[in-house]
Amino acid sequence: VGIHRMYDQTGKVNNAFLYDNNGLKIGEGIITNEGKKEGKWKYFNHGGLIGSAGTYANNLEVGKWEFYYQNGKTEQEGTYKQGKTDGLWQWYYADGQLKREEEFYEGKAEGIYVEYDTLGAVMVSGKYFDGQKEEEWLYKVGDYTEKGKYVADLKDGKWQAFYPDGQLKYEGNYTQGNP
């Protein structure tokens, strides 16, 4: 990776461009004299289109970041706090429809998790606490539906599976992940 720096009249870095080994521009933003990324940055895919964009503070991602498909539509978006994912992140299908929503706190999954199929129906939903699955979860993929609770990322308590018509297929109990 090569770096080309542009300086302002005071000798401070004004903008920097990152290039891959083939000479294609892959990034653009400010690099301080100490070599740290600052302010707004853009990264480019091999077609020259923006692949992602966001802000750095003291070499760490901060604030809102967006990541893009080759067609220019948003693939995912969310916020960083001191270089760690934080808050609500959303992923999209290439046509722009919502694919997944997930909450983070200081880089760990924390809060809601919902995944949608291409028609907008919920396929998976649940909650995370400190990066582990907790409470009620629902899985509905194709003709398979299952629901139950997690405790510390392990199935715990009653779990049920259903036929496509909603009739109970099976029911069983788990204790700390063991059926």
Short mmCIF file of N, CA, C and O in Angstrom, two decimals, residues 90-148:
data_model
loop_
_atom_site.label_atom_id
_atom_site.label_comp_id
_atom_site.label_asym_id
_atom_site.label_seq_id
_atom_site.Cartn_x
_atom_site.Cartn_y
_atom_site.Cartn_z
N GLN A 90 -27.56 -1.46 10.84
CA GLN A 90 -28.53 -2.00 9.91
C GLN A 90 -27.82 -2.48 8.65
O GLN A 90 -26.93 -1.81 8.14
N TRP A 91 -28.24 -3.66 8.16
CA TRP A 91 -27.73 -4.25 6.93
C TRP A 91 -28.87 -4.28 5.93
O TRP A 91 -30.03 -4.43 6.31
N TYR A 92 -28.52 -4.17 4.64
CA TYR A 92 -29.53 -4.11 3.59
C TYR A 92 -29.21 -5.10 2.49
O TYR A 92 -28.04 -5.40 2.23
N TYR A 93 -30.26 -5.57 1.82
CA TYR A 93 -30.08 -6.35 0.61
C TYR A 93 -29.64 -5.39 -0.49
O TYR A 93 -29.80 -4.17 -0.37
N ALA A 94 -29.11 -5.93 -1.59
CA ALA A 94 -28.60 -5.09 -2.69
C ALA A 94 -29.69 -4.20 -3.30
O ALA A 94 -29.38 -3.18 -3.88
N ASP A 95 -30.97 -4.58 -3.13
CA ASP A 95 -32.05 -3.76 -3.67
C ASP A 95 -32.47 -2.64 -2.71
O ASP A 95 -33.38 -1.87 -3.00
N GLY A 96 -31.82 -2.56 -1.54
CA GLY A 96 -32.10 -1.50 -0.58
C GLY A 96 -33.04 -1.89 0.55
O GLY A 96 -33.23 -1.13 1.50
N GLN A 97 -33.63 -3.07 0.47
CA GLN A 97 -34.55 -3.53 1.52
C GLN A 97 -33.78 -3.96 2.77
O GLN A 97 -32.71 -4.54 2.68
N LEU A 98 -34.34 -3.68 3.94
CA LEU A 98 -33.71 -4.01 5.21
C LEU A 98 -33.50 -5.51 5.35
O LEU A 98 -34.43 -6.29 5.13
N LYS A 99 -32.28 -5.91 5.71
CA LYS A 99 -31.91 -7.31 5.86
C LYS A 99 -31.75 -7.69 7.33
O LYS A 99 -32.17 -8.76 7.75
N ARG A 100 -31.12 -6.81 8.13
CA ARG A 100 -30.84 -7.15 9.53
C ARG A 100 -30.66 -5.88 10.34
O ARG A 100 -30.13 -4.89 9.85
N GLU A 101 -31.10 -5.94 11.59
CA GLU A 101 -30.88 -4.87 12.56
C GLU A 101 -30.25 -5.50 13.80
O GLU A 101 -30.69 -6.57 14.24
N GLU A 102 -29.23 -4.84 14.31
CA GLU A 102 -28.54 -5.39 15.48
C GLU A 102 -27.97 -4.23 16.30
O GLU A 102 -27.43 -3.29 15.75
N GLU A 103 -28.10 -4.34 17.62
CA GLU A 103 -27.57 -3.31 18.50
C GLU A 103 -26.26 -3.78 19.13
O GLU A 103 -26.09 -4.96 19.43
N PHE A 104 -25.37 -2.80 19.33
CA PHE A 104 -24.07 -3.06 19.93
C PHE A 104 -23.79 -2.06 21.05
O PHE A 104 -24.31 -0.95 21.05
N TYR A 105 -22.94 -2.48 21.96
CA TYR A 105 -22.45 -1.59 23.01
C TYR A 105 -20.97 -1.91 23.21
O TYR A 105 -20.61 -3.05 23.51
N GLU A 106 -20.14 -0.92 22.97
CA GLU A 106 -18.68 -1.06 23.12
C GLU A 106 -18.14 -2.31 22.41
O GLU A 106 -17.33 -3.05 22.93
N GLY A 107 -18.62 -2.53 21.19
CA GLY A 107 -18.10 -3.59 20.34
C GLY A 107 -18.75 -4.96 20.50
O GLY A 107 -18.43 -5.88 19.76
N LYS A 108 -19.66 -5.11 21.45
CA LYS A 108 -20.32 -6.40 21.66
C LYS A 108 -21.79 -6.28 21.31
O LYS A 108 -22.41 -5.24 21.53
N ALA A 109 -22.37 -7.39 20.80
CA ALA A 109 -23.81 -7.43 20.55
C ALA A 109 -24.52 -7.19 21.88
O ALA A 109 -24.22 -7.83 22.89
N GLU A 110 -25.46 -6.23 21.86
CA GLU A 110 -26.15 -5.83 23.09
C GLU A 110 -27.51 -5.24 22.71
O GLU A 110 -27.58 -4.14 22.17
N GLY A 111 -28.57 -5.99 22.93
CA GLY A 111 -29.90 -5.51 22.59
C GLY A 111 -30.52 -6.34 21.49
O GLY A 111 -30.23 -7.54 21.36
N ILE A 112 -31.34 -5.71 20.67
CA ILE A 112 -32.12 -6.44 19.68
C ILE A 112 -31.28 -7.02 18.55
O ILE A 112 -30.21 -6.50 18.21
N TYR A 113 -31.79 -8.12 18.00
CA TYR A 113 -31.26 -8.71 16.78
C TYR A 113 -32.48 -9.17 15.99
O TYR A 113 -33.28 -9.96 16.48
N VAL A 114 -32.64 -8.65 14.77
CA VAL A 114 -33.75 -9.05 13.90
C VAL A 114 -33.20 -9.22 12.49
O VAL A 114 -32.51 -8.34 11.98
N GLU A 115 -33.53 -10.35 11.89
CA GLU A 115 -33.11 -10.61 10.52
C GLU A 115 -34.35 -10.86 9.67
O GLU A 115 -35.26 -11.58 10.10
N TYR A 116 -34.38 -10.27 8.46
CA TYR A 116 -35.54 -10.33 7.59
C TYR A 116 -35.21 -11.08 6.30
O TYR A 116 -34.09 -11.01 5.81
N ASP A 117 -36.23 -11.74 5.74
CA ASP A 117 -36.03 -12.35 4.43
C ASP A 117 -36.24 -11.29 3.34
O ASP A 117 -36.52 -10.14 3.65
N THR A 118 -36.12 -11.69 2.09
CA THR A 118 -36.21 -10.72 0.99
C THR A 118 -37.61 -10.15 0.81
O THR A 118 -37.77 -9.16 0.10
N LEU A 119 -38.61 -10.74 1.48
CA LEU A 119 -39.97 -10.22 1.41
C LEU A 119 -40.31 -9.35 2.62
O LEU A 119 -41.42 -8.85 2.73
N GLY A 120 -39.37 -9.20 3.55
CA GLY A 120 -39.58 -8.37 4.72
C GLY A 120 -40.11 -9.09 5.94
O GLY A 120 -40.34 -8.47 6.98
N ALA A 121 -40.31 -10.41 5.84
CA ALA A 121 -40.79 -11.19 6.99
C ALA A 121 -39.62 -11.48 7.93
O ALA A 121 -38.49 -11.72 7.49
N VAL A 122 -39.91 -11.51 9.24
CA VAL A 122 -38.88 -11.80 10.24
C VAL A 122 -38.48 -13.27 10.15
O VAL A 122 -39.32 -14.17 10.19
N MET A 123 -37.17 -13.52 10.02
CA MET A 123 -36.63 -14.89 9.99
C MET A 123 -36.04 -15.26 11.35
O MET A 123 -36.16 -16.39 11.78
N VAL A 124 -35.35 -14.30 11.98
CA VAL A 124 -34.70 -14.54 13.26
C VAL A 124 -34.90 -13.30 14.11
O VAL A 124 -34.73 -12.18 13.62
N SER A 125 -35.24 -13.51 15.38
CA SER A 125 -35.32 -12.36 16.28
C SER A 125 -34.96 -12.81 17.69
O SER A 125 -35.21 -13.95 18.09
N GLY A 126 -34.34 -11.90 18.41
CA GLY A 126 -33.96 -12.17 19.79
C GLY A 126 -33.20 -10.99 20.36
O GLY A 126 -33.19 -9.90 19.79
N LYS A 127 -32.58 -11.23 21.52
CA LYS A 127 -31.80 -10.19 22.19
C LYS A 127 -30.45 -10.74 22.62
O LYS A 127 -30.31 -11.92 22.93
N TYR A 128 -29.50 -9.82 22.65
CA TYR A 128 -28.17 -10.12 23.17
C TYR A 128 -27.93 -9.32 24.44
O TYR A 128 -28.41 -8.19 24.58
N PHE A 129 -27.16 -9.89 25.33
CA PHE A 129 -26.67 -9.19 26.50
C PHE A 129 -25.20 -9.54 26.64
O PHE A 129 -24.83 -10.71 26.72
N ASP A 130 -24.35 -8.52 26.62
CA ASP A 130 -22.91 -8.72 26.75
C ASP A 130 -22.36 -9.73 25.74
O ASP A 130 -21.54 -10.57 26.05
N GLY A 131 -22.89 -9.66 24.50
CA GLY A 131 -22.40 -10.51 23.42
C GLY A 131 -22.97 -11.91 23.40
O GLY A 131 -22.57 -12.73 22.58
N GLN A 132 -23.92 -12.23 24.30
CA GLN A 132 -24.48 -13.57 24.36
C GLN A 132 -26.00 -13.52 24.15
O GLN A 132 -26.67 -12.59 24.60
N LYS A 133 -26.54 -14.58 23.52
CA LYS A 133 -27.98 -14.67 23.33
C LYS A 133 -28.65 -14.81 24.69
O LYS A 133 -28.19 -15.57 25.54
N GLU A 134 -29.75 -14.05 24.85
CA GLU A 134 -30.53 -14.09 26.08
C GLU A 134 -32.01 -14.00 25.75
O GLU A 134 -32.38 -13.55 24.67
N GLU A 135 -32.84 -14.42 26.66
CA GLU A 135 -34.29 -14.29 26.58
C GLU A 135 -34.86 -15.05 25.39
O GLU A 135 -34.26 -15.98 24.87
N GLU A 136 -36.07 -14.65 24.93
CA GLU A 136 -36.79 -15.34 23.85
C GLU A 136 -36.12 -15.13 22.49
O GLU A 136 -35.77 -14.01 22.15
N TRP A 137 -36.01 -16.22 21.73
CA TRP A 137 -35.54 -16.16 20.35
C TRP A 137 -36.51 -16.90 19.46
O TRP A 137 -37.14 -17.87 19.88
N LEU A 138 -36.63 -16.44 18.23
CA LEU A 138 -37.50 -17.05 17.24
C LEU A 138 -36.68 -17.26 15.97
O LEU A 138 -35.97 -16.36 15.52
N TYR A 139 -36.79 -18.47 15.40
CA TYR A 139 -36.17 -18.80 14.12
C TYR A 139 -37.29 -19.26 13.19
O TYR A 139 -38.01 -20.20 13.51
N LYS A 140 -37.41 -18.59 12.05
CA LYS A 140 -38.44 -18.96 11.08
C LYS A 140 -37.81 -18.86 9.70
O LYS A 140 -37.75 -17.79 9.10
N VAL A 141 -37.32 -20.00 9.21
CA VAL A 141 -36.64 -20.04 7.94
C VAL A 141 -37.33 -21.09 7.06
O VAL A 141 -37.39 -22.27 7.43
N GLY A 142 -37.84 -20.64 5.94
CA GLY A 142 -38.59 -21.55 5.08
C GLY A 142 -39.80 -22.09 5.82
O GLY A 142 -40.58 -21.34 6.39
N ASP A 143 -39.93 -23.42 5.86
CA ASP A 143 -41.07 -24.03 6.57
C ASP A 143 -40.68 -24.47 7.99
O ASP A 143 -41.42 -25.19 8.64
N TYR A 144 -39.53 -24.01 8.47
CA TYR A 144 -39.07 -24.40 9.81
C TYR A 144 -39.25 -23.23 10.78
O TYR A 144 -38.80 -22.11 10.51
N THR A 145 -39.91 -23.48 11.90
CA THR A 145 -40.09 -22.47 12.94
C THR A 145 -39.73 -23.08 14.29
O THR A 145 -40.17 -24.19 14.61
N GLU A 146 -38.92 -22.36 15.04
CA GLU A 146 -38.50 -22.82 16.36
C GLU A 146 -38.44 -21.62 17.29
O GLU A 146 -38.05 -20.53 16.86
N LYS A 147 -38.82 -21.81 18.55
CA LYS A 147 -38.72 -20.72 19.51
C LYS A 147 -38.41 -21.26 20.89
O LYS A 147 -38.75 -22.39 21.23
N GLY A 148 -37.75 -20.40 21.67
CA GLY A 148 -37.39 -20.76 23.04
C GLY A 148 -36.50 -19.68 23.62
O GLY A 148 -36.27 -18.64 23.02
#
